[in-house]
Each structure stands twice: as C-alpha cells, then as structure tokens.
XYZ file of C-alpha atoms in Angstrom:
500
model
C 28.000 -74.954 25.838
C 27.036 -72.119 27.528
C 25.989 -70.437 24.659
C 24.255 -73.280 22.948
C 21.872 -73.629 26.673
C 21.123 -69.751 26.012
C 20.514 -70.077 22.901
C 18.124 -73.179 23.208
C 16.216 -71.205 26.050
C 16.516 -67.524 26.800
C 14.654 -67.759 30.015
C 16.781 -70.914 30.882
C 18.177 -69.075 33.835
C 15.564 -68.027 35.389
C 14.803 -71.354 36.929
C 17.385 -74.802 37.863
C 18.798 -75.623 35.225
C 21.080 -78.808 34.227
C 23.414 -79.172 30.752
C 24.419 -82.689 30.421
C 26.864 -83.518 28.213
C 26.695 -86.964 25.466
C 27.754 -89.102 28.218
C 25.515 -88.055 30.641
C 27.793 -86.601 33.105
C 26.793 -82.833 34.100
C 28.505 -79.694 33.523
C 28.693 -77.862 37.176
C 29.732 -74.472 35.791
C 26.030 -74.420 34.019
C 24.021 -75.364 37.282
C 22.211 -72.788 39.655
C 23.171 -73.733 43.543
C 20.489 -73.151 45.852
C 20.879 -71.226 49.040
C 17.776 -73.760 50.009
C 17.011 -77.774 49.737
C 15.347 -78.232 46.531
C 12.490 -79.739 47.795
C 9.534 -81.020 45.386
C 9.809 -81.180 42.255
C 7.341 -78.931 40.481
C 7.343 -78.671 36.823
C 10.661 -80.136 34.765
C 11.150 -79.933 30.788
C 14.274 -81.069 28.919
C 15.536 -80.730 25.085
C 18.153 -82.343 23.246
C 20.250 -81.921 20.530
C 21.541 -84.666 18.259
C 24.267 -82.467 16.443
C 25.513 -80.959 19.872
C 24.990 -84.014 22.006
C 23.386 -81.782 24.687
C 20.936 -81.902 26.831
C 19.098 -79.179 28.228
C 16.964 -79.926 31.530
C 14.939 -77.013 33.200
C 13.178 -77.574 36.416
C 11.286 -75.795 38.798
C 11.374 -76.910 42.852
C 9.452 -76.063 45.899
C 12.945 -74.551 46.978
C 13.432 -72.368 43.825
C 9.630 -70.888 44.247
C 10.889 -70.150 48.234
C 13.981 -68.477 47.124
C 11.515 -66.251 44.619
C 9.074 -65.589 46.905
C 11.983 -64.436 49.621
C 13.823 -62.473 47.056
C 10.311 -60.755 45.862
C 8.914 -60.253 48.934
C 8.574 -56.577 49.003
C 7.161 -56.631 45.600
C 4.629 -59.148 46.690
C 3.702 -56.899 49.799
C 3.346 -54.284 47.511
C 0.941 -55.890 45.068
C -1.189 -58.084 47.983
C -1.861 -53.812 49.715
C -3.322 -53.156 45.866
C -5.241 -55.938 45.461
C -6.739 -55.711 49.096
C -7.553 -51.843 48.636
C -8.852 -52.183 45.414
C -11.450 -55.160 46.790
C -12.054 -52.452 49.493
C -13.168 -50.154 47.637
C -15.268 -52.165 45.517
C -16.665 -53.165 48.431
C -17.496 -49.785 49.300
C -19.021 -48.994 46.278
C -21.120 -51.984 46.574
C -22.484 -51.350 49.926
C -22.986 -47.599 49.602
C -24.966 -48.266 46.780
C -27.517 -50.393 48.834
C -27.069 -47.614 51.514
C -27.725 -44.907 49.366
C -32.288 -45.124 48.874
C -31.946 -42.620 45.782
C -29.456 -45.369 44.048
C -32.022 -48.553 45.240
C -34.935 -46.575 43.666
C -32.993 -46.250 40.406
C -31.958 -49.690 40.359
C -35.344 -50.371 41.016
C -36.673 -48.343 38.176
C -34.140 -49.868 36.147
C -35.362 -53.348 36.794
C -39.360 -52.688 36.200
C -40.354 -53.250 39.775
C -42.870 -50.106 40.154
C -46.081 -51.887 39.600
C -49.994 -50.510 39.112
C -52.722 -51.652 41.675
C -55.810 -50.725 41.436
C -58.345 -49.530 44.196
C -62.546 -49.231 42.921
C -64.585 -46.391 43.061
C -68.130 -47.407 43.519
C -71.650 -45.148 43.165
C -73.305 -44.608 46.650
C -76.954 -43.970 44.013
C -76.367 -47.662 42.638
C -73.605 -50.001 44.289
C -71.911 -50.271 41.561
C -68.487 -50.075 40.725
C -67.649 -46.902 38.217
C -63.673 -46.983 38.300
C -60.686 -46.695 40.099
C -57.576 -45.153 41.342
C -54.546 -46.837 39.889
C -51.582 -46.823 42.848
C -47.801 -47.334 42.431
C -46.702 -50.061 44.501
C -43.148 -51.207 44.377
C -42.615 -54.917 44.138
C -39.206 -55.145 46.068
C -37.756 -58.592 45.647
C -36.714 -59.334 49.449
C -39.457 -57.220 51.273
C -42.418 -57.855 49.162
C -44.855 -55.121 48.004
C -43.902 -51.771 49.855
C -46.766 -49.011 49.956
C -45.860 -45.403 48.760
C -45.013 -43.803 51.959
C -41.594 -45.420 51.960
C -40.570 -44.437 49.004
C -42.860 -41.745 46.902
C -41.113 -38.650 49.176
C -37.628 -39.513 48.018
C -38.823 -40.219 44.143
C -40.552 -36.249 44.022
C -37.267 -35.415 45.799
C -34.694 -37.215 43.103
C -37.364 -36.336 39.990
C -37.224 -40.178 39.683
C -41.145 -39.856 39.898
C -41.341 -38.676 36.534
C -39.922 -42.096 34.955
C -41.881 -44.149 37.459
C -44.873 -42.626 36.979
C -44.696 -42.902 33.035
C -44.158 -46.948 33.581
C -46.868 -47.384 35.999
C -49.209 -45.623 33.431
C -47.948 -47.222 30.624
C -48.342 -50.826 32.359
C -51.723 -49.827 33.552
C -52.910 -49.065 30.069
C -51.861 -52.313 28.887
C -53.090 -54.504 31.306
C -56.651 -52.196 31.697
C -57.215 -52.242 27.934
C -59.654 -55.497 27.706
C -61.412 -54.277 31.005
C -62.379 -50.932 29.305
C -63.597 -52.997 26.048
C -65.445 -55.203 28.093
C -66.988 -51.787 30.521
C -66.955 -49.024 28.851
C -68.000 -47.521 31.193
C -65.366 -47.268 33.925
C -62.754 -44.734 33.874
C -59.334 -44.917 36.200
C -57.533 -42.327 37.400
C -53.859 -41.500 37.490
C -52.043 -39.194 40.223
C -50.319 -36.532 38.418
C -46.910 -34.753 40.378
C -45.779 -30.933 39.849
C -42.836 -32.465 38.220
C -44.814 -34.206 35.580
C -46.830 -31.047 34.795
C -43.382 -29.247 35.144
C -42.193 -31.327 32.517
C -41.758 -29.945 28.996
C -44.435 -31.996 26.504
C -45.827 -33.736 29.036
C -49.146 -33.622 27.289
C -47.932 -35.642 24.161
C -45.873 -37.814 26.636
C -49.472 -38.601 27.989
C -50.705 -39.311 24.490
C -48.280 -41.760 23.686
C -49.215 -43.504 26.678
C -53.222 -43.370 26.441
C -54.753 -43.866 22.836
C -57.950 -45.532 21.697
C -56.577 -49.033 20.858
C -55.732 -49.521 24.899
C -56.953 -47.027 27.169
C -58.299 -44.014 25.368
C -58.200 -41.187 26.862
C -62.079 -40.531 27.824
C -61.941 -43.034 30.242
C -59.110 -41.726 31.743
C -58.926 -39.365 34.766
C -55.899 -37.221 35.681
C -55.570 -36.218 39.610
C -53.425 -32.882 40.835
C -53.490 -32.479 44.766
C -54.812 -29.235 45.792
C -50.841 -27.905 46.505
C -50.164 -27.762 43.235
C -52.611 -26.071 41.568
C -51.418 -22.763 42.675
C -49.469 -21.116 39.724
C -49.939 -20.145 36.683
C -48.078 -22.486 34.963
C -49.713 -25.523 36.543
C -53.285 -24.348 35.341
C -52.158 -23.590 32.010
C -50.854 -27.088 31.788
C -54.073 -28.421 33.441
C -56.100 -26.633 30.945
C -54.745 -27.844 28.287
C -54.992 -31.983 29.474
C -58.613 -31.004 29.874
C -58.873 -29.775 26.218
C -56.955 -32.277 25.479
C -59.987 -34.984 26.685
C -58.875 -35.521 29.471
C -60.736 -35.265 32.970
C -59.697 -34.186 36.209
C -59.881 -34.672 39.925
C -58.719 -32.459 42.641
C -57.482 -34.444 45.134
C -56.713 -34.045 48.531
C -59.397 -31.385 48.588
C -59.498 -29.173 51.458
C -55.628 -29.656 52.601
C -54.012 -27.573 50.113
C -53.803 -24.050 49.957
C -54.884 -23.001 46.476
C -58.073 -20.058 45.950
C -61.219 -20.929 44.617
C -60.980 -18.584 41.824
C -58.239 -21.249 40.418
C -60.340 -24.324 40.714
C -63.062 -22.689 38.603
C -60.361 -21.883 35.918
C -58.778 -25.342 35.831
C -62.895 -26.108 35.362
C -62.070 -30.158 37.415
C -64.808 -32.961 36.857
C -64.216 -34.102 40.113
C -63.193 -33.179 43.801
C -62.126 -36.020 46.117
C -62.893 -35.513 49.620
C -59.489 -36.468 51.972
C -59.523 -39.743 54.184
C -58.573 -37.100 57.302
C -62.557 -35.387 56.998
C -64.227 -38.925 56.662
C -61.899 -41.030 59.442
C -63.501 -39.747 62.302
C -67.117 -39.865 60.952
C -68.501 -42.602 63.631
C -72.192 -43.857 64.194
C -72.535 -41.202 66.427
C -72.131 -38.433 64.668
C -74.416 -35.875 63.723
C -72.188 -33.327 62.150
C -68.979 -32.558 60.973
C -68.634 -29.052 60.114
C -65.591 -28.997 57.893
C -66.917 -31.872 56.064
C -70.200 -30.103 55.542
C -68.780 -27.334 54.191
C -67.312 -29.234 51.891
C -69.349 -31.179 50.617
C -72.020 -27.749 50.019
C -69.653 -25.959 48.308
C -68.987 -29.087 45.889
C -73.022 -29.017 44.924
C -72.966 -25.336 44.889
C -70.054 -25.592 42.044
C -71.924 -28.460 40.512
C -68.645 -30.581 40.979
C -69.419 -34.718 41.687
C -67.705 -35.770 45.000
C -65.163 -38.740 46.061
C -64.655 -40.002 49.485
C -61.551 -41.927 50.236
C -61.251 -43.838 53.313
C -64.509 -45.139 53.838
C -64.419 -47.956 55.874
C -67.203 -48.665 58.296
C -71.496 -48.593 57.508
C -71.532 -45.115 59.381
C -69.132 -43.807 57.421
C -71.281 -44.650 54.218
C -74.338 -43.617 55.954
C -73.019 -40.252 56.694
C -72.142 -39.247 53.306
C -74.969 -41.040 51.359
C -77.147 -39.308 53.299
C -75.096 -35.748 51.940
C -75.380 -36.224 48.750
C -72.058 -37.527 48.236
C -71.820 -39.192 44.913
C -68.913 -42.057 45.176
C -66.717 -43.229 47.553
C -63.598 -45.972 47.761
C -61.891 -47.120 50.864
C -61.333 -50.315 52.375
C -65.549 -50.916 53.330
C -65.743 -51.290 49.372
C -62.589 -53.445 48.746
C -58.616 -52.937 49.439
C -55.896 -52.108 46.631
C -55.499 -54.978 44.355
C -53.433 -55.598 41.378
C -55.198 -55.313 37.890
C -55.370 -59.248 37.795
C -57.111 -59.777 40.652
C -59.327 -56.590 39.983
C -60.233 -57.987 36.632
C -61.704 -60.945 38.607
C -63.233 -58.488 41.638
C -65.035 -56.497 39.469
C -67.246 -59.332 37.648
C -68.243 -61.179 41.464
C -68.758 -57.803 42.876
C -71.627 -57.216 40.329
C -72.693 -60.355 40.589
C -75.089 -60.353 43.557
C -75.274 -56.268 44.663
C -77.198 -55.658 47.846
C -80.687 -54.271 47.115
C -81.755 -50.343 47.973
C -82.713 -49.903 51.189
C -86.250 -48.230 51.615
C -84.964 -44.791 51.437
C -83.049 -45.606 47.990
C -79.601 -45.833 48.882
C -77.884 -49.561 48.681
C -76.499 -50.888 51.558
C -72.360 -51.055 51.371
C -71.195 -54.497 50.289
C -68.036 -55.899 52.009
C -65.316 -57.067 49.601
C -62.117 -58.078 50.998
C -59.152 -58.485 48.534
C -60.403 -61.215 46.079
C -58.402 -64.499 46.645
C -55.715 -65.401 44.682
C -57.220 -69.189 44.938
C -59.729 -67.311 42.329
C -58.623 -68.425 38.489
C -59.775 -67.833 35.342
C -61.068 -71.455 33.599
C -59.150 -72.587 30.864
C -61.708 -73.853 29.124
C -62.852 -70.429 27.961
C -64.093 -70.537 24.622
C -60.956 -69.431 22.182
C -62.013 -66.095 20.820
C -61.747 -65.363 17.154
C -58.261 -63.706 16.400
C -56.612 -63.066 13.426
C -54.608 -64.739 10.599
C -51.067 -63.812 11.419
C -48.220 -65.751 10.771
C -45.360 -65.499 12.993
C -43.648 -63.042 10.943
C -46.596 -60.646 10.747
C -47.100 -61.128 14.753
C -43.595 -59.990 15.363
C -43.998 -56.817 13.220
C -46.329 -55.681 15.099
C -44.885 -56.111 18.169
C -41.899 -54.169 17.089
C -44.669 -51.434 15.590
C -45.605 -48.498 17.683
C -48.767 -50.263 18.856
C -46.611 -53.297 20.056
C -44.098 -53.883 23.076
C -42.594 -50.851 24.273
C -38.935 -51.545 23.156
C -37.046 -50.060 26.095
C -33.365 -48.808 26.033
C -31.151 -51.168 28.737
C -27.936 -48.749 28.546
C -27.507 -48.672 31.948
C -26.494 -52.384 31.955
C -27.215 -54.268 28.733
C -23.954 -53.687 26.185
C -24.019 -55.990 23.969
C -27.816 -56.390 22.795
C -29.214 -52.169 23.360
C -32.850 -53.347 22.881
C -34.731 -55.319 24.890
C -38.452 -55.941 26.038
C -39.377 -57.295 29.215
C -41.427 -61.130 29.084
C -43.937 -59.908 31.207
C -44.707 -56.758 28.887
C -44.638 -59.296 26.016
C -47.372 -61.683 27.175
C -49.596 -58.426 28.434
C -49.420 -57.451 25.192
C -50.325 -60.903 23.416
C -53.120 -61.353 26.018
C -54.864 -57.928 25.237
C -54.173 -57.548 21.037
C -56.383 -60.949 20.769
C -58.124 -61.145 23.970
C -56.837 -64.304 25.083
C -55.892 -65.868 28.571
C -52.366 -64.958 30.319
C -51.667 -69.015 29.691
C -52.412 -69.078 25.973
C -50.488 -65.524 25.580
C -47.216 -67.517 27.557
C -47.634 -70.487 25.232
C -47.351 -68.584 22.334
C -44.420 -66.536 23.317
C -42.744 -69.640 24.554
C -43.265 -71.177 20.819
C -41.607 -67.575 19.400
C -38.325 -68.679 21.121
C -38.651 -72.107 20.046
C -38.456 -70.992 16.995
C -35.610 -68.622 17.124
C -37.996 -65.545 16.422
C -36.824 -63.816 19.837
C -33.912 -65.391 22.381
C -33.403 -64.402 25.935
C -31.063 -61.983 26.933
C -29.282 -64.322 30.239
C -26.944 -61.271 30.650
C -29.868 -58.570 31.900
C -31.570 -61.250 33.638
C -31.732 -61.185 37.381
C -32.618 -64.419 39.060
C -33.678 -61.898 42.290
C -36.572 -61.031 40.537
C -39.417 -61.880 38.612
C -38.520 -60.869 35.149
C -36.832 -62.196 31.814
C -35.524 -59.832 29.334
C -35.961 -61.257 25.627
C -34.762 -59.182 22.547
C -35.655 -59.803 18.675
C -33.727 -61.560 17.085
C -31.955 -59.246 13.953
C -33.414 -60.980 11.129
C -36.353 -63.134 11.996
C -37.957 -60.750 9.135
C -36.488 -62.488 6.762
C -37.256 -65.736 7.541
C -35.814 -67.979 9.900
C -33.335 -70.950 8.461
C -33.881 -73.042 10.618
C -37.425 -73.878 9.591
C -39.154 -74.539 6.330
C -42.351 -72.218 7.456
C -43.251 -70.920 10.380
C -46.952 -72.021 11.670
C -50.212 -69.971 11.749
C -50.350 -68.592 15.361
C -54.062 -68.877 15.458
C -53.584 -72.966 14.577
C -50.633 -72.735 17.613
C -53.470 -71.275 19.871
C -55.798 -73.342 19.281
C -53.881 -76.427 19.400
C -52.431 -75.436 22.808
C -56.248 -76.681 24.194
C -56.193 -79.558 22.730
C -55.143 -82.644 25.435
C -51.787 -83.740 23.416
C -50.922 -80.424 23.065
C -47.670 -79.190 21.369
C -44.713 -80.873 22.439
C-alpha cells in the first residue's frame, strides 16, 4: 500500500496524507502525526483506484503550513533580508536618480521637454519687429517652465547642451517655417556653445537642421558670446558657418575677453550690446561711458547694434538717440513660445505708434500676448495637395518628414518612434493648415491603423504621446477597402456633421 500511495503521488508526503482502504477504514502506518492541531482545512485532493480499492487523500491544514513555516524559519529569514535589501537598493537607485540634476536633465532630454521660446527684436528707425532670439526653456512637468539659469550651467558642464541645443533648433525650425513664408523678412537667432563649435561636423549637423523648405539658412542667425571666440579653432569654425550663409552675432559684447583683431576675422553681422550696460540707463542720465564706447566703436566697424534688456522709455530714448539700430527686452514684449509669437507678431503690426517729430517711433508696450487669443477656425482651407494616405505617410517617413528619433534608452520592443506633437507640427506647416485640422488628420491616421501608439514610452507625467508606423501600412492596410483622400478628410473636418 505504501508503495501504491508513492507511486500514485511522489510528493504525497510532503503534506497530510490519508490511505483508506475498500472499506473505508484508514491505514495509521500511512498517516503523518502532527506535532500541532490541524486546524483549517486548506486545500484537500483525493484519488482512487478501482483495481486497488484505495484511496488516496492529500490535504493541506493551517497546522501543517505552521509546522513548515517553524521548520523553515531560518530559510525564510534568510530570503525576507534579500528581498528587503534588494527593494533597498532599488530604492536607492530610484531616489539618487532624482537627486542626481545631471541624470534629471537626461531624463529630461530623453522625454522632449527642452522647448524653443521666442523673444522679438524690433527696429528703433521703424517699430517694427525684424526677428528674434529663440531661448531654451525647459518644460518640467511638476514645476512648470524653468528659465536657463537653473539648468544651462550643468548642461555645458555634462556636454548635454549639445543634444539639447540640436532639439531646440530643430523644433524651432519646424514650428518657425510658415512664419518665415509668411515674413520673409525676419530672421531668428540661435545661441551657439564652445561645445557645439567643438563638435566635429557641426556645420553639416546645422544643415540638416536649417534648409530652404523650413527655415533656410539666410534667415537664420548664429550667436557665439564674446568668451569663446578666442582660439583659433573657434574662428575657423565661425568662418566657415559664415561661408556657409550663415550670419552672426557677437553676443554678450563687451564682457568677454577676446581682441579686436579676432572679431574683424570672424567678419560678425551683428554685435549685441549686454543687458548689464543698458540696466542702469535711467531718465536721468546723460552719459554712460562704457556704453558709449561701445556703441562708437560698433559704427566705426560698420557693425549694426542689439540692445537686450530694454525695458523702460529712457532706456529706448538713450540708445535711439545713439544710433543704436535694434533692441529687445521686456519694454518690447517678454519671451513667448512660437504659438503665441505667431499671434504677437500680426497685432503688434497692427496699429504701430507713429514717429515722433524727431523721427524715431515711440516704444510700444506689449505684454505676453494672452493665451485667451485663438486662431478662428473658420479660416479659409488653403489649397493642399492630392495625397492619399499612403503618399502622406511616405513623406513623413522621408528626410523632409518627422524626425524619426531612436528611443533605446527605454523603448525595446518598437526602436522607432516619433513624438505626436512633432507629428502635427509637421502636418500643420507641409500644408499650412491650423494645429486643429493637423490633429484631426493624425487622429484619422490611427483610425485607420496607418500609425498606433506606443502606451509603453508614454508618460502620463507629461504632455507627450509617442506613435510609431506601423510596418506595413505601405502596402496597404487590410482592414480597409481604400484609404480616403486627405484633402476630402480636411475639408470635411469643417463641415458641421463632421467625421464621426
């Protein structure tokens, strides 16, 4: 009998066991005694066999599980210290990471969350705005938008700057691209860092960024503090931007410590006057001798000036009345991001102050445009062209389309993704359509299985949605017969009904 109980179940005596014999009556030499009361009954199973007339019953107790637990106790120690270091240390990890800045700003980077803003340059001779300095701003997702000072030191330090820098210009070009085909003649300017210029091909990094169906590279201006124009390396890689089309700006002018011998050899198209020279520029002052200098030896090199800082009408006064060609500060409007700028720039022009009797207009006051401020909707739908859905996403995987960016760092399974945001900006500017109309359409794409969102990269702490293409929309999708015009989609998005 014994043998037959083994037999039926090798683990049978590991746990309380019974063998019952054909009239029911159970063998004792078969049973496990407990040291304990067996308590609860837990989980019980029983087989029988018809040739044998035997019956096999396993059990498990509340007792039994004590006895375990008593008998493994050290082993359970054992495991319980692993477990709780191991959840230590993860812990650790965890928080030293949001300890550590240089890990936040590469998490940061990571996510997308370096953003452009844009502050205008306007002519003191006419009022009007010619351009403007695009800023990196990260958008932190707890804190808000945090200004460069607390975190632009650390990203030089780490050579994270390079990367960041590349996004913010890349974003900027997109989302600039139907304000320069609508002015052509504004240019915006881009700080460059020594480790950019440092950088090996950073020159045809720069022209894969800027190119003439965005933001082409005429109306583009490339600013080097004074600091770092002082070896030879750094001019040779400034001269060769500038041959390149490019202009430049030396900013910061009058801090740094580099000779004038190497500002006429970089040959710069602008000099830009630092906030600490115009600050303390008041209504009653008559002169400022640093400043003066200045500003002579920029008309004796034949170099146009830029103020920053100007905020106040004697400020304005003061360097009008110098000769100073253009200015930007918070008397002309704060840093804004391209959306709202996009809106600031046509009210701005809208109603400018007239001359004063000597010939110079009088500042106007813009505050940060209001985000109450929208676009209408019923904007005339521009002519765009036939593509079907197909075509539309072969260009966006083209060179001219979305930027297809590399998620290695987190993304496993799917190593290509773009980012929504990137998508619509993208949409919006290739047919010159409104932000809604651009969503709409991209929201229709996943409808149709063209693209599909990537729920494993996205992070609900922040404001963006990673989407990949899907591996053979090329080749037509199965799921539908044909895929609709895109122009018909557009322009049935303004009609009331809609698309459902």
């Amino acid at each position: 009998m014994s043998r037959l109980a083994l037999q039926w179940s090798g683990d049978a005596h590991r746990w309380d066991r019974q063998l019952i014999a054909g009239r029911g009556e159970p063998v004792p030499w078969m049973n496990v005694i407990l040291s304990t009361d067996r308590g609860k009954l837990l989980w019980e199973q029983s087989s029988w066999s018809p040739a044998g007339r035997v019956r096999l019953i396993q059990s498990i107790s509340v007792g039994h599980v004590r006895a375990r637990l008593e008998s493994s106790a050290f082993v359970l120690l054992l495991l319980a210290v692993g477990l709780m270091l191991a959840l230590m240390g993860a812990l650790q990890s965890r928080f030293r990471d949001r300890a550590n800045p240089q890990r936040r700003l590469e998490i940061a980077l990571r996510k997308r969350r370096f953003e452009p803003f844009v502050q205008p340059i306007v002519s003191v001779q006419s009022g009007r705005c010619v351009g403007g300095e695009v800023l990196m701003r990260w958008a932190h997702p707890a804190r808000g938008i945090l200004p460069p000072l607390e975190f632009i030191g650390l990203a030089e330090e780490s050579r994270l700057i390079v990367p960041m820098s590349n996004m913010v210009m890349a974003k900027a070009r997109d989302r600039l691209a139907p304000v320069i085909e609508a002015h052509r003649a504004l240019y915006f300017s881009f700080n460059i860092t020594p480790a950019q210029l440092r950088t090996p091909n950073f020159d045809k990094t720069l022209d894969r960024i800027f190119d003439e169906a965005s933001l082409p590279r005429q109306h583009v201006l490339l600013e080097v503090t004074e600091r770092d124009v002082v070896d030879a390396g750094s001019e040779a890689a400034l001269r060769a931007l500038r041959a390149a089309g490019y202009k430049l700006a030396l900013d910061d002018f009058g801090t740094g410590q580099s000779s004038l011998a190497s500002i006429e050899r970089v040959n710069v198209d602008r000099l830009k006057i630092d906030r600490e020279f115009v600050r303390h520029v008041d209504e009653s002052t008559t002169v400022r001798p640093v400043l003066d200098t200045i500003i002579s030896l920029a008309h004796t090199l034949q170099i146009p000036l830029i103020a920053e800082g100007v905020e106040t009408d004697a400020q304005w006064d003061y360097l009008a009345a110098r000769g100073v060609q253009y200015v930007q500060g918070y008397l002309i409007a704060r840093t804004m991001a391209i959306e709202d700028f996009i809106r600031w720039i046509e009210a701005y022009h809208a109603d400018l102050p007239e001359p004063t009797a000597l010939g110079v207009p009088t500042p106007k006051r813009s505050p940060q445009i209001s985000e109450n401020i929208t676009i209408p909707s019923d904007e005339p739908l521009k002519a765009m062209p036939k593509f079907t859905a197909e075509e539309l996403l072969d260009e966006m995987r083209g060179l001219d389309g979305i930027e297809v960016r590399d998620r290695r760092h987190h993304l496993r399974r799917y190593p290509q993704c773009f980012v929504a945001a990137d998508a619509v900006t993208w949409i919006a500017s290739r047919w010159s359509v409104s932000r809604a109309v651009a969503v709409r359409i991209g929201e229709r794409l996943t409808a149709l299985g063209c693209i599909e969102h990537v729920a494993s990269e996205h992070d609900f702490a922040d404001a963006f949605l990673f989407f990949r293409f899907v591996a053979n929309a090329n080749d037509g999708v199965t799921s539908h017969e044909s895929l609709p015009d895109l122009d018909a989609v557009a322009r049935r998005l303004r009609d009331p009904d809609g698309i459902a």
